[in-house]
Amino acid sequence: MQWLRMTTEEVERSVRTKIETGLTEKEVQKRLGVYGANKLDDGKRTPAFLVFLNQFKDFMVLVLLAATLISGLLGEYIDAVTIMFIILLNGILGFVQERKAEKSLDALKELSSPQMMVNRSGVWQKVLSTQVVPGDVVKVTSGDRIGADIRLISANGLRVEESSLTGESVPVQKHASPLDAKDASLGDQENMAFMGTMVTQGNGVGVVVNTGMKTEMGKIAHLLQSTESLVTPLQHKLEQLGKILIAIALLLTALVVIIGVWQGHDVYTMFLSGVSLAVAAIPEGLPAIVTVALALGVQRMIKRRAIVRKLPAVETLGCASVICSDKTGTLTQNKMTVTRLWSGGKLWEVSGNGYEPSGAFRLAGVEVLPERERALQQLLSYGAICNNASLMTRSIKQGMLRKERTEYVLDGDPTEGALVVAAMKAGYSTEGLNDQYTRVMEFPFDSARKMMSVIVKDKKGRSFIITKGAPDVVLSQCTTISYNQQTEAFTSSRRTEVEGVISNLSSKALRTIAIAYRPLKANEVCSQPFEAERQLTFLGLEGMIDPPRPEVKGSILECREAGIKTVMITGDHRLTASAIAKELGILREGGQVLEGRTLKQMSVEDLEGCVDDVDVYARVSPEDKLKIVKALQARGHIVAMTGDGVNDAPAIKAANIGIAMGITGTDVAKEASSLILSDDNFATIKSAIKEGRNIYENIRKFIRYMMASNVGEILVMLFAMMLGMPLPLVAIQILWINLVTDGLPAMALGMDQAEGDVMKRAPRSPREGVFARGLTWKILSRGFMIGAVTLAAFWITLEAHPEELIRAQTVAFVTLVMAQLIHVFDCRSEYSVYHRNPFENRYLVGAVLISVLLMIAVIYYPPLQPVFHTVALDMREWLLVLGMAAIPTVVLGGFQLFKRR
Ligand code: ATP
């Protein structure tokens, strides 16, 4: 409370800091030691040993453990110890998977954790909010989520939304003056900004006074248990399905046991086999593997610069049918360069590259000296005064000889940077202009107003307002025009002339900025933008190029082939937008361009009627994006929508996949999003969609593999019992198959590469079940075949050696293992095993090799033979095994291929 009443100096003194220089790195480290990291304690997490114990809480595993204990007591030591060992190994595997999934989810959280702009030793820099300490001097701007409790030192039209603290959703106007209030409630502390609240407008500077649990937010932290769901719809569905599968598996194993006992088998042996079969057949590992597959996919996405904030988005990505993308920075490079200038009837061209401040001015093709062009000078200098960007230099070493070269880097908005660079080409530096003109006030740019203005005072004490912004908007506020150094009335013929120039520049894909001004009367005060930005004198136009990102055109084409439409939404002029959209292949033959002002007058229902024909939305305010999302969704689309500003947040939230920009995006947009592009690039959305489709397919692949394997295992036992045969597999063999043959390759399938045509298929319907597209049939038919060939191999061997049951069981065991290990390659393709190179997935080849080697050890290594009830097989038996094992996949797949041809 004491902060409210303090002056700036008092605040500085009490937290031992200086506004101009901030804290030093050394001091920050010291304070971090005293105050701790700036974060709220999150809830308790489950300790590792509990996670480990959880692996064994499954009912059937407990029954198996009990059964093993009994068999141990009965003297079957080897069996008991081996089964225990296998269960333990299974538990460890489950534990490792779960931990891995948890770790990668934690890493995700860290990646999207907020940063703050801090003054450290006089240099403004972005640091992780956790590293901010009391005494840090921080800057906050529109769109920021404030990361600590701050006493404001300056505020510029600063409005903060504090609903997370006070419940009040109307943003509060903030200022920096000392307050007299004795016991002001949080909502009344207008010179403070609190952790967790967000800046909706303006900017400000402040001093951090409290961090971490000491903040107002920290005091109520226990109330804020995060309710963010980490379970995807698919995981949820699988959990439900798992229950049904367990019931079926239990029913079938009970059937195996009952028939076995009825056929005269020993009750104890049947019980142990039955329980083992149940443990093997119950897909208890499914949810964990799904999580691992999702987590691994998410890791791959991070490598492609897409950060998933909400896991369910991974699945939805595969269903996306429309991408609504911002233009500037996402489709284009956001490296603006002014190439044309117009004022008072003259059109200049400027040469030069990027932010390098050198270039020549030409008028009608003839080089001119900017010093001689008064109108040009005024236009350029005003463009640089009404501006917050600045150009900095950095020396870099290049080439083999490490030659030093100066590189220009921009600090600020690229549109403004372009204006600064253009002015520098004519000799105006930001410092020089700041010297001549003192800024009194600023009305910051916002995408809805599409203008920015400053009030400045010159050396002679004259004040005036300079406005820059979208030309059509600025034009509507101008009543006079500066022409040939004269201020004239803005007649309709002059207007037509200017509009012609705007169209001309825009149709060349140039972003055009208009500049206007007005001298202020002696005691005129303007506290709101609308009071200042009126009755202006039109000065001229600056047109800048913003080249498309080279990789975007290809990505848009790829999306189209994948049945995904790309729509451009931009605040830019209709003609600028159309020109770039055409170049990128977004605006098709017959496609429509809808303008913001038309859009404003339409209802969602109106828009629904034409939304499928619109390729480009121009001069749109962020607020209108929500309407576009709703209309598209009403047409049944799954919409991905990009955004960066505060006003984009509602649309990002409403979209099926909300995408925020990692570089230019505000905290508010990021928090509303489910995906962040760390490079702001459209091509990254395409990669993420491709990965999303692949992750889903991979999950289907291992569900297919695991379930077909389980069906095979149950059917071998069931058929054998029904046919009155001896047991084809003993308990330990079943458990071994469950651990090695089912486990490893299934995980490797989760890391499989995308099948060649994933981006040539139409988007998946979100209503599609996991087993759609014939998966049930594939699982049942392959499972049945695997069971049948195993039983056949068993029967043939038993006929040949009626007295050697162990030999026949070994053959059955090896056939089942090999049939599954061949079948796993079939699961990689929607079509057949012949559609893909089997060696492509190195993990899978490795997993299969390990499984084969372990199996060979089990049957040939004499000490293991009694443990696993096996004997060494000879050549003829191997031929039988391989011949039989190949039938379900190689032979049937070949047959299918032949039929298709
Ligand atoms: P996109 O929507 O394609 O990403 P954008 O978000 O950059 O584009 P806005 O920032 O809303 O679009 O800009 C809309 C218009 O406002 C621009 O076409 C330009 O004319 C004008 N404008 C952009 N930046 C500024 C600025 N800093 N000052 C004044 N006017 C600006």
XYZ file of C-alpha atoms and ligand atoms in Angstrom, residues 326-329 413 415-416 445 447-448 450-452 468-471 511-513 569-573 619-620 622 644, ligand 1:
60
model
C -2.647 -12.605 -41.449
C -0.685 -11.157 -44.273
C 2.043 -9.025 -42.812
C 4.863 -11.066 -41.379
C 7.622 -1.908 -35.994
C 6.254 -0.246 -41.133
C 7.671 2.554 -39.015
C -1.237 3.080 -33.357
C -5.325 -1.707 -35.765
C -8.922 -0.603 -35.361
C -5.400 2.394 -38.269
C -3.635 5.645 -37.380
C -0.991 6.942 -35.032
C 0.144 8.859 -40.119
C -1.964 5.881 -41.042
C -3.951 3.956 -43.615
C -4.526 6.463 -46.472
C 1.615 -0.857 -48.372
C 0.757 2.810 -48.410
C 0.943 5.164 -45.464
C -7.037 -11.498 -43.644
C -5.299 -8.164 -43.590
C -5.580 -4.633 -42.363
C -4.015 -3.527 -45.632
C -5.625 -1.889 -48.645
C -8.981 -3.433 -44.409
C -10.351 -5.677 -41.707
C -9.256 -7.590 -35.726
C -0.943 -11.294 -32.825
P -1.982 -7.891 -41.518
O -3.379 -7.832 -40.995
O -1.860 -8.195 -42.929
O -1.039 -8.648 -40.669
P -1.338 -5.642 -40.175
O -1.796 -6.392 -39.000
O 0.034 -5.103 -40.167
O -1.525 -6.423 -41.474
P -2.519 -3.379 -39.372
O -1.365 -3.345 -38.476
O -3.888 -3.479 -38.821
O -2.358 -4.511 -40.389
O -2.405 -2.138 -40.295
C -3.493 -1.676 -41.028
C -3.094 -0.439 -41.779
O -2.699 0.562 -40.876
C -1.913 -0.658 -42.697
O -2.324 -1.021 -43.980
C -1.233 0.686 -42.710
O -1.791 1.484 -43.716
C -1.591 1.271 -41.378
N -0.478 1.136 -40.424
C 0.183 0.034 -40.102
N 1.113 0.253 -39.174
C 1.049 1.576 -38.889
C 1.737 2.430 -37.979
N 2.687 2.008 -37.181
N 1.393 3.732 -37.966
C 0.411 4.175 -38.747
N -0.264 3.429 -39.600
C 0.030 2.130 -39.687
